[in-house]
Amino acid sequence: MNRIKIKDKEFTISITEEQIQREVKRVANGINRDLAGKNPLFLSVLNGSFMFTADLMRNITIPCEVTFVKLASYQGVTTTGKVKEMMGLSEDISGRTVVIVEDIVDTGLTMERLLETLGTRNPKEIHIATLLVKPEKLRIDLDIKYVAMRIPNDFIVGYGLDYDGFGRNYSNIYTVINENE
Ligand code: 5GP
């Protein structure tokens, strides 16, 4: 399928399943090499990263654990208005090597907030593994060690990422067309 329609928007294929799998394997190999002997705890940020997490974990060959958290948006008293709170982490991460597994880093604000929250729980080290980065949008100076792919500043769906809840099921990644027409 080269084109899909979700609600009012049309999307065209921009990253194929084969490309995704190749880059995910590359990231996994890097983690296997760098974090051997550290028993990392992979912290998958739901919902968007569920497919990336599954494929990444299938390629991780070192002893490790995986757990899942959700970010809940609520109106906070901040300059931006919206604050994301981490929910569902029951593991003790003190002294642990933590790898955050994200779908996409856009402005970086979500990741910054997550790092702050996790930092208060005394992990030994925190690494970031993200499927996608939009470098043009990045506003925060983040040390993102593991990036599968860098993409332009367009809205995408598929491989876990949604448009209004739909589109997460596709194995390819699709980019919106005619967004401004
Ligand atoms: P940030 O806080 O880095 O600006 O935003 C990160 C979050 O925005 C991601 O976890 C994701 O939920 C959402 N996001 C950013 N860009 C896209 C995109 O192109 N498509 C989809 N489906 N979600 C996106």
mmCIF file of C-alpha atoms and ligand atoms in Angstrom:
data_model
loop_
_atom_site.group_PDB
_atom_site.id
_atom_site.type_symbol
_atom_site.label_atom_id
_atom_site.label_comp_id
_atom_site.label_asym_id
_atom_site.label_seq_id
_atom_site.Cartn_x
_atom_site.Cartn_y
_atom_site.Cartn_z
ATOM 1 C CA MET A 1 0.000 0.000 0.000
ATOM 2 C CA ASN A 2 1.555 3.258 -1.112
ATOM 3 C CA ARG A 3 -1.253 5.550 -0.006
ATOM 4 C CA ILE A 4 -3.578 5.458 2.952
ATOM 5 C CA LYS A 5 -6.425 7.664 4.123
ATOM 6 C CA ILE A 6 -7.183 8.302 7.757
ATOM 7 C CA LYS A 7 -10.197 10.451 8.489
ATOM 8 C CA ASP A 8 -9.679 13.720 6.570
ATOM 9 C CA LYS A 9 -6.014 13.185 5.707
ATOM 10 C CA GLU A 10 -4.143 11.323 2.999
ATOM 11 C CA PHE A 11 -0.731 9.866 3.553
ATOM 12 C CA THR A 12 1.928 8.485 1.244
ATOM 13 C CA ILE A 13 4.560 5.916 2.104
ATOM 14 C CA SER A 14 7.835 7.505 3.185
ATOM 15 C CA ILE A 15 9.770 4.809 5.059
ATOM 16 C CA THR A 16 9.314 1.154 4.180
ATOM 17 C CA GLU A 17 9.131 -1.733 6.593
ATOM 18 C CA GLU A 18 12.485 -2.997 5.247
ATOM 19 C CA GLN A 19 14.211 0.318 5.934
ATOM 20 C CA ILE A 20 12.722 0.500 9.411
ATOM 21 C CA GLN A 21 13.795 -3.046 10.272
ATOM 22 C CA ARG A 22 17.307 -2.404 9.012
ATOM 23 C CA GLU A 23 17.739 0.735 11.124
ATOM 24 C CA VAL A 24 16.151 -0.834 14.201
ATOM 25 C CA LYS A 25 18.641 -3.713 13.934
ATOM 26 C CA ARG A 26 21.501 -1.229 13.649
ATOM 27 C CA VAL A 27 20.357 0.552 16.827
ATOM 28 C CA ALA A 28 19.968 -2.779 18.649
ATOM 29 C CA ASN A 29 23.486 -3.813 17.626
ATOM 30 C CA GLY A 30 24.852 -0.569 19.061
ATOM 31 C CA ILE A 31 23.039 -1.138 22.335
ATOM 32 C CA ASN A 32 24.211 -4.773 22.492
ATOM 33 C CA ARG A 33 27.769 -3.561 22.082
ATOM 34 C CA ASP A 34 27.635 -0.530 24.409
ATOM 35 C CA LEU A 35 25.543 -1.872 27.262
ATOM 36 C CA ALA A 36 26.818 -5.442 27.570
ATOM 37 C CA GLY A 37 27.214 -6.376 31.230
ATOM 38 C CA LYS A 38 24.999 -3.511 32.413
ATOM 39 C CA ASN A 39 21.672 -5.358 32.557
ATOM 40 C CA PRO A 40 19.802 -2.374 31.124
ATOM 41 C CA LEU A 41 16.182 -1.649 31.892
ATOM 42 C CA PHE A 42 14.343 -0.615 28.737
ATOM 43 C CA LEU A 43 11.589 1.852 29.484
ATOM 44 C CA SER A 44 9.112 1.907 26.634
ATOM 45 C CA VAL A 45 6.943 5.000 26.397
ATOM 46 C CA LEU A 46 3.428 3.995 25.342
ATOM 47 C CA ASN A 47 1.463 4.130 23.159
ATOM 48 C CA GLY A 48 3.532 5.227 20.182
ATOM 49 C CA SER A 49 6.623 3.113 20.786
ATOM 50 C CA PHE A 50 4.983 -0.291 21.095
ATOM 51 C CA MET A 51 6.080 -1.576 17.658
ATOM 52 C CA PHE A 52 9.555 -0.089 17.875
ATOM 53 C CA THR A 53 9.958 -1.612 21.336
ATOM 54 C CA ALA A 54 8.858 -5.060 20.140
ATOM 55 C CA ASP A 55 11.230 -5.069 17.156
ATOM 56 C CA LEU A 56 14.093 -3.528 19.121
ATOM 57 C CA MET A 57 13.778 -6.081 21.915
ATOM 58 C CA ARG A 58 13.772 -8.980 19.443
ATOM 59 C CA ASN A 59 17.231 -7.821 18.391
ATOM 60 C CA ILE A 60 18.651 -7.241 21.864
ATOM 61 C CA THR A 61 20.818 -10.188 22.795
ATOM 62 C CA ILE A 62 22.265 -9.039 26.145
ATOM 63 C CA PRO A 63 20.560 -9.698 29.500
ATOM 64 C CA CYS A 64 17.991 -6.939 30.048
ATOM 65 C CA GLU A 65 14.538 -6.067 31.332
ATOM 66 C CA VAL A 66 11.742 -4.176 29.643
ATOM 67 C CA THR A 67 8.922 -2.195 31.199
ATOM 68 C CA PHE A 68 6.276 0.233 29.995
ATOM 69 C CA VAL A 69 5.160 3.688 31.064
ATOM 70 C CA LYS A 70 2.520 6.078 29.853
ATOM 71 C CA LEU A 71 2.625 9.824 29.724
ATOM 72 C CA ALA A 72 -0.550 11.568 30.759
ATOM 73 C CA SER A 73 -1.076 15.176 29.706
ATOM 74 C CA TYR A 74 -2.713 17.484 32.175
ATOM 75 C CA GLN A 75 -2.983 21.238 32.442
ATOM 76 C CA GLY A 76 -0.199 22.363 34.707
ATOM 77 C CA VAL A 77 0.785 25.744 35.985
ATOM 78 C CA THR A 78 3.664 26.293 33.608
ATOM 79 C CA THR A 79 4.470 28.663 30.804
ATOM 80 C CA THR A 80 3.548 26.090 28.174
ATOM 81 C CA GLY A 81 0.356 25.086 29.958
ATOM 82 C CA LYS A 82 0.630 21.383 29.240
ATOM 83 C CA VAL A 83 2.641 19.110 31.475
ATOM 84 C CA LYS A 84 3.185 15.419 30.895
ATOM 85 C CA GLU A 85 3.294 13.177 33.901
ATOM 86 C CA MET A 86 4.828 9.719 33.839
ATOM 87 C CA MET A 87 2.544 6.917 34.979
ATOM 88 C CA GLY A 88 3.023 3.235 35.665
ATOM 89 C CA LEU A 89 6.659 2.837 36.649
ATOM 90 C CA SER A 90 6.739 0.370 39.539
ATOM 91 C CA GLU A 91 10.357 -0.798 39.119
ATOM 92 C CA ASP A 92 13.109 0.572 41.325
ATOM 93 C CA ILE A 93 15.507 2.224 38.890
ATOM 94 C CA SER A 94 18.103 3.369 41.409
ATOM 95 C CA GLY A 95 21.584 2.336 40.304
ATOM 96 C CA ARG A 96 20.197 0.995 37.012
ATOM 97 C CA THR A 97 21.184 1.680 33.416
ATOM 98 C CA VAL A 98 17.927 2.889 31.884
ATOM 99 C CA VAL A 99 17.206 3.101 28.150
ATOM 100 C CA ILE A 100 14.172 5.223 27.295
ATOM 101 C CA VAL A 101 12.486 3.817 24.174
ATOM 102 C CA GLU A 102 10.517 6.537 22.353
ATOM 103 C CA ASP A 103 8.722 6.717 19.040
ATOM 104 C CA ILE A 104 9.658 10.237 18.032
ATOM 105 C CA VAL A 105 11.473 13.248 19.449
ATOM 106 C CA ASP A 106 9.957 16.387 17.987
ATOM 107 C CA THR A 107 10.583 19.541 20.034
ATOM 108 C CA GLY A 108 12.207 17.427 22.741
ATOM 109 C CA LEU A 109 9.994 18.827 25.490
ATOM 110 C CA THR A 110 8.435 15.458 26.295
ATOM 111 C CA MET A 111 11.854 13.845 26.562
ATOM 112 C CA GLU A 112 13.200 16.665 28.725
ATOM 113 C CA ARG A 113 10.313 16.221 31.143
ATOM 114 C CA LEU A 114 10.811 12.445 31.221
ATOM 115 C CA LEU A 115 14.524 12.819 31.943
ATOM 116 C CA GLU A 116 13.734 15.190 34.811
ATOM 117 C CA THR A 117 11.228 12.777 36.330
ATOM 118 C CA LEU A 118 13.481 9.741 35.994
ATOM 119 C CA GLY A 119 16.503 11.682 37.246
ATOM 120 C CA THR A 120 14.890 12.076 40.673
ATOM 121 C CA ARG A 121 14.846 8.279 41.057
ATOM 122 C CA ASN A 122 18.629 7.924 41.119
ATOM 123 C CA PRO A 123 19.363 5.816 38.054
ATOM 124 C CA LYS A 124 23.031 5.134 37.326
ATOM 125 C CA GLU A 125 22.653 6.404 33.761
ATOM 126 C CA ILE A 126 19.901 7.156 31.295
ATOM 127 C CA HIS A 127 20.201 6.667 27.527
ATOM 128 C CA ILE A 128 17.683 7.617 24.884
ATOM 129 C CA ALA A 129 16.723 5.301 22.018
ATOM 130 C CA THR A 130 14.262 6.824 19.598
ATOM 131 C CA LEU A 131 12.875 5.547 16.347
ATOM 132 C CA LEU A 132 12.666 9.027 14.854
ATOM 133 C CA VAL A 133 13.983 12.549 15.342
ATOM 134 C CA LYS A 134 12.848 15.700 13.563
ATOM 135 C CA PRO A 135 16.075 17.713 13.825
ATOM 136 C CA GLU A 136 14.512 20.929 12.473
ATOM 137 C CA LYS A 137 12.005 20.991 15.304
ATOM 138 C CA LEU A 138 14.329 20.085 18.163
ATOM 139 C CA ARG A 139 14.380 22.889 20.723
ATOM 140 C CA ILE A 140 16.085 21.134 23.629
ATOM 141 C CA ASP A 141 19.738 20.167 23.729
ATOM 142 C CA LEU A 142 19.358 16.430 24.231
ATOM 143 C CA ASP A 143 22.044 13.784 24.097
ATOM 144 C CA ILE A 144 20.212 11.207 21.972
ATOM 145 C CA LYS A 145 22.563 8.283 21.715
ATOM 146 C CA TYR A 146 20.462 5.904 19.645
ATOM 147 C CA VAL A 147 18.467 7.210 16.672
ATOM 148 C CA ALA A 148 17.043 4.881 14.056
ATOM 149 C CA MET A 149 16.127 7.603 11.551
ATOM 150 C CA ARG A 150 16.097 11.386 11.109
ATOM 151 C CA ILE A 151 13.099 12.771 9.228
ATOM 152 C CA PRO A 152 11.891 16.116 7.868
ATOM 153 C CA ASN A 153 9.403 18.221 9.710
ATOM 154 C CA ASP A 154 6.219 16.568 8.368
ATOM 155 C CA PHE A 155 3.447 14.751 10.191
ATOM 156 C CA ILE A 156 3.780 10.987 9.953
ATOM 157 C CA VAL A 157 1.793 7.907 10.964
ATOM 158 C CA GLY A 158 2.294 4.159 11.040
ATOM 159 C CA TYR A 159 4.564 1.731 12.868
ATOM 160 C CA GLY A 160 2.986 2.703 16.199
ATOM 161 C CA LEU A 161 2.369 6.369 15.455
ATOM 162 C CA ASP A 162 -1.191 7.599 15.133
ATOM 163 C CA TYR A 163 -3.413 10.258 13.704
ATOM 164 C CA ASP A 164 -6.246 10.740 16.162
ATOM 165 C CA GLY A 165 -5.846 7.177 17.410
ATOM 166 C CA PHE A 166 -5.732 5.537 13.966
ATOM 167 C CA GLY A 167 -2.839 4.316 11.818
ATOM 168 C CA ARG A 168 -0.701 2.686 14.495
ATOM 169 C CA ASN A 169 -1.128 -0.737 12.891
ATOM 170 C CA TYR A 170 0.819 -0.150 9.659
ATOM 171 C CA SER A 171 4.282 -1.701 9.225
ATOM 172 C CA ASN A 172 5.463 1.195 7.036
ATOM 173 C CA ILE A 173 5.668 4.889 7.912
ATOM 174 C CA TYR A 174 3.502 7.328 5.964
ATOM 175 C CA THR A 175 3.787 11.101 5.555
ATOM 176 C CA VAL A 176 0.797 13.399 5.278
ATOM 177 C CA ILE A 177 0.137 14.940 1.861
ATOM 178 C CA ASN A 178 -1.320 18.339 1.030
ATOM 179 C CA GLU A 179 -1.343 19.340 4.672
ATOM 180 C CA ASN A 180 -1.719 23.036 3.880
ATOM 181 C CA GLU A 181 -4.028 22.883 0.886
HETATM 182 P P1 5GP B 1 7.861 16.597 21.613
HETATM 183 O O1 5GP B 1 7.559 16.794 23.059
HETATM 184 O O2 5GP B 1 9.235 16.077 21.346
HETATM 185 O O3 5GP B 1 7.583 17.854 20.830
HETATM 186 O O4 5GP B 1 6.784 15.591 21.054
HETATM 187 C C1 5GP B 1 6.931 14.230 21.077
HETATM 188 C C2 5GP B 1 5.593 13.552 20.859
HETATM 189 O O5 5GP B 1 4.831 14.233 19.840
HETATM 190 C C3 5GP B 1 5.776 12.154 20.344
HETATM 191 O O6 5GP B 1 5.927 11.211 21.393
HETATM 192 C C4 5GP B 1 4.526 11.938 19.520
HETATM 193 O O7 5GP B 1 3.495 11.458 20.342
HETATM 194 C C5 5GP B 1 4.149 13.310 19.031
HETATM 195 N N1 5GP B 1 4.559 13.542 17.627
HETATM 196 C C6 5GP B 1 5.512 14.402 17.174
HETATM 197 N N2 5GP B 1 5.611 14.383 15.838
HETATM 198 C C7 5GP B 1 4.705 13.473 15.407
HETATM 199 C C8 5GP B 1 4.333 12.995 14.095
HETATM 200 O O8 5GP B 1 4.838 13.390 13.036
HETATM 201 N N3 5GP B 1 3.346 12.043 14.067
HETATM 202 C C9 5GP B 1 2.742 11.556 15.185
HETATM 203 N N4 5GP B 1 1.813 10.626 15.019
HETATM 204 N N5 5GP B 1 3.067 11.987 16.424
HETATM 205 C C10 5GP B 1 4.042 12.934 16.541
#
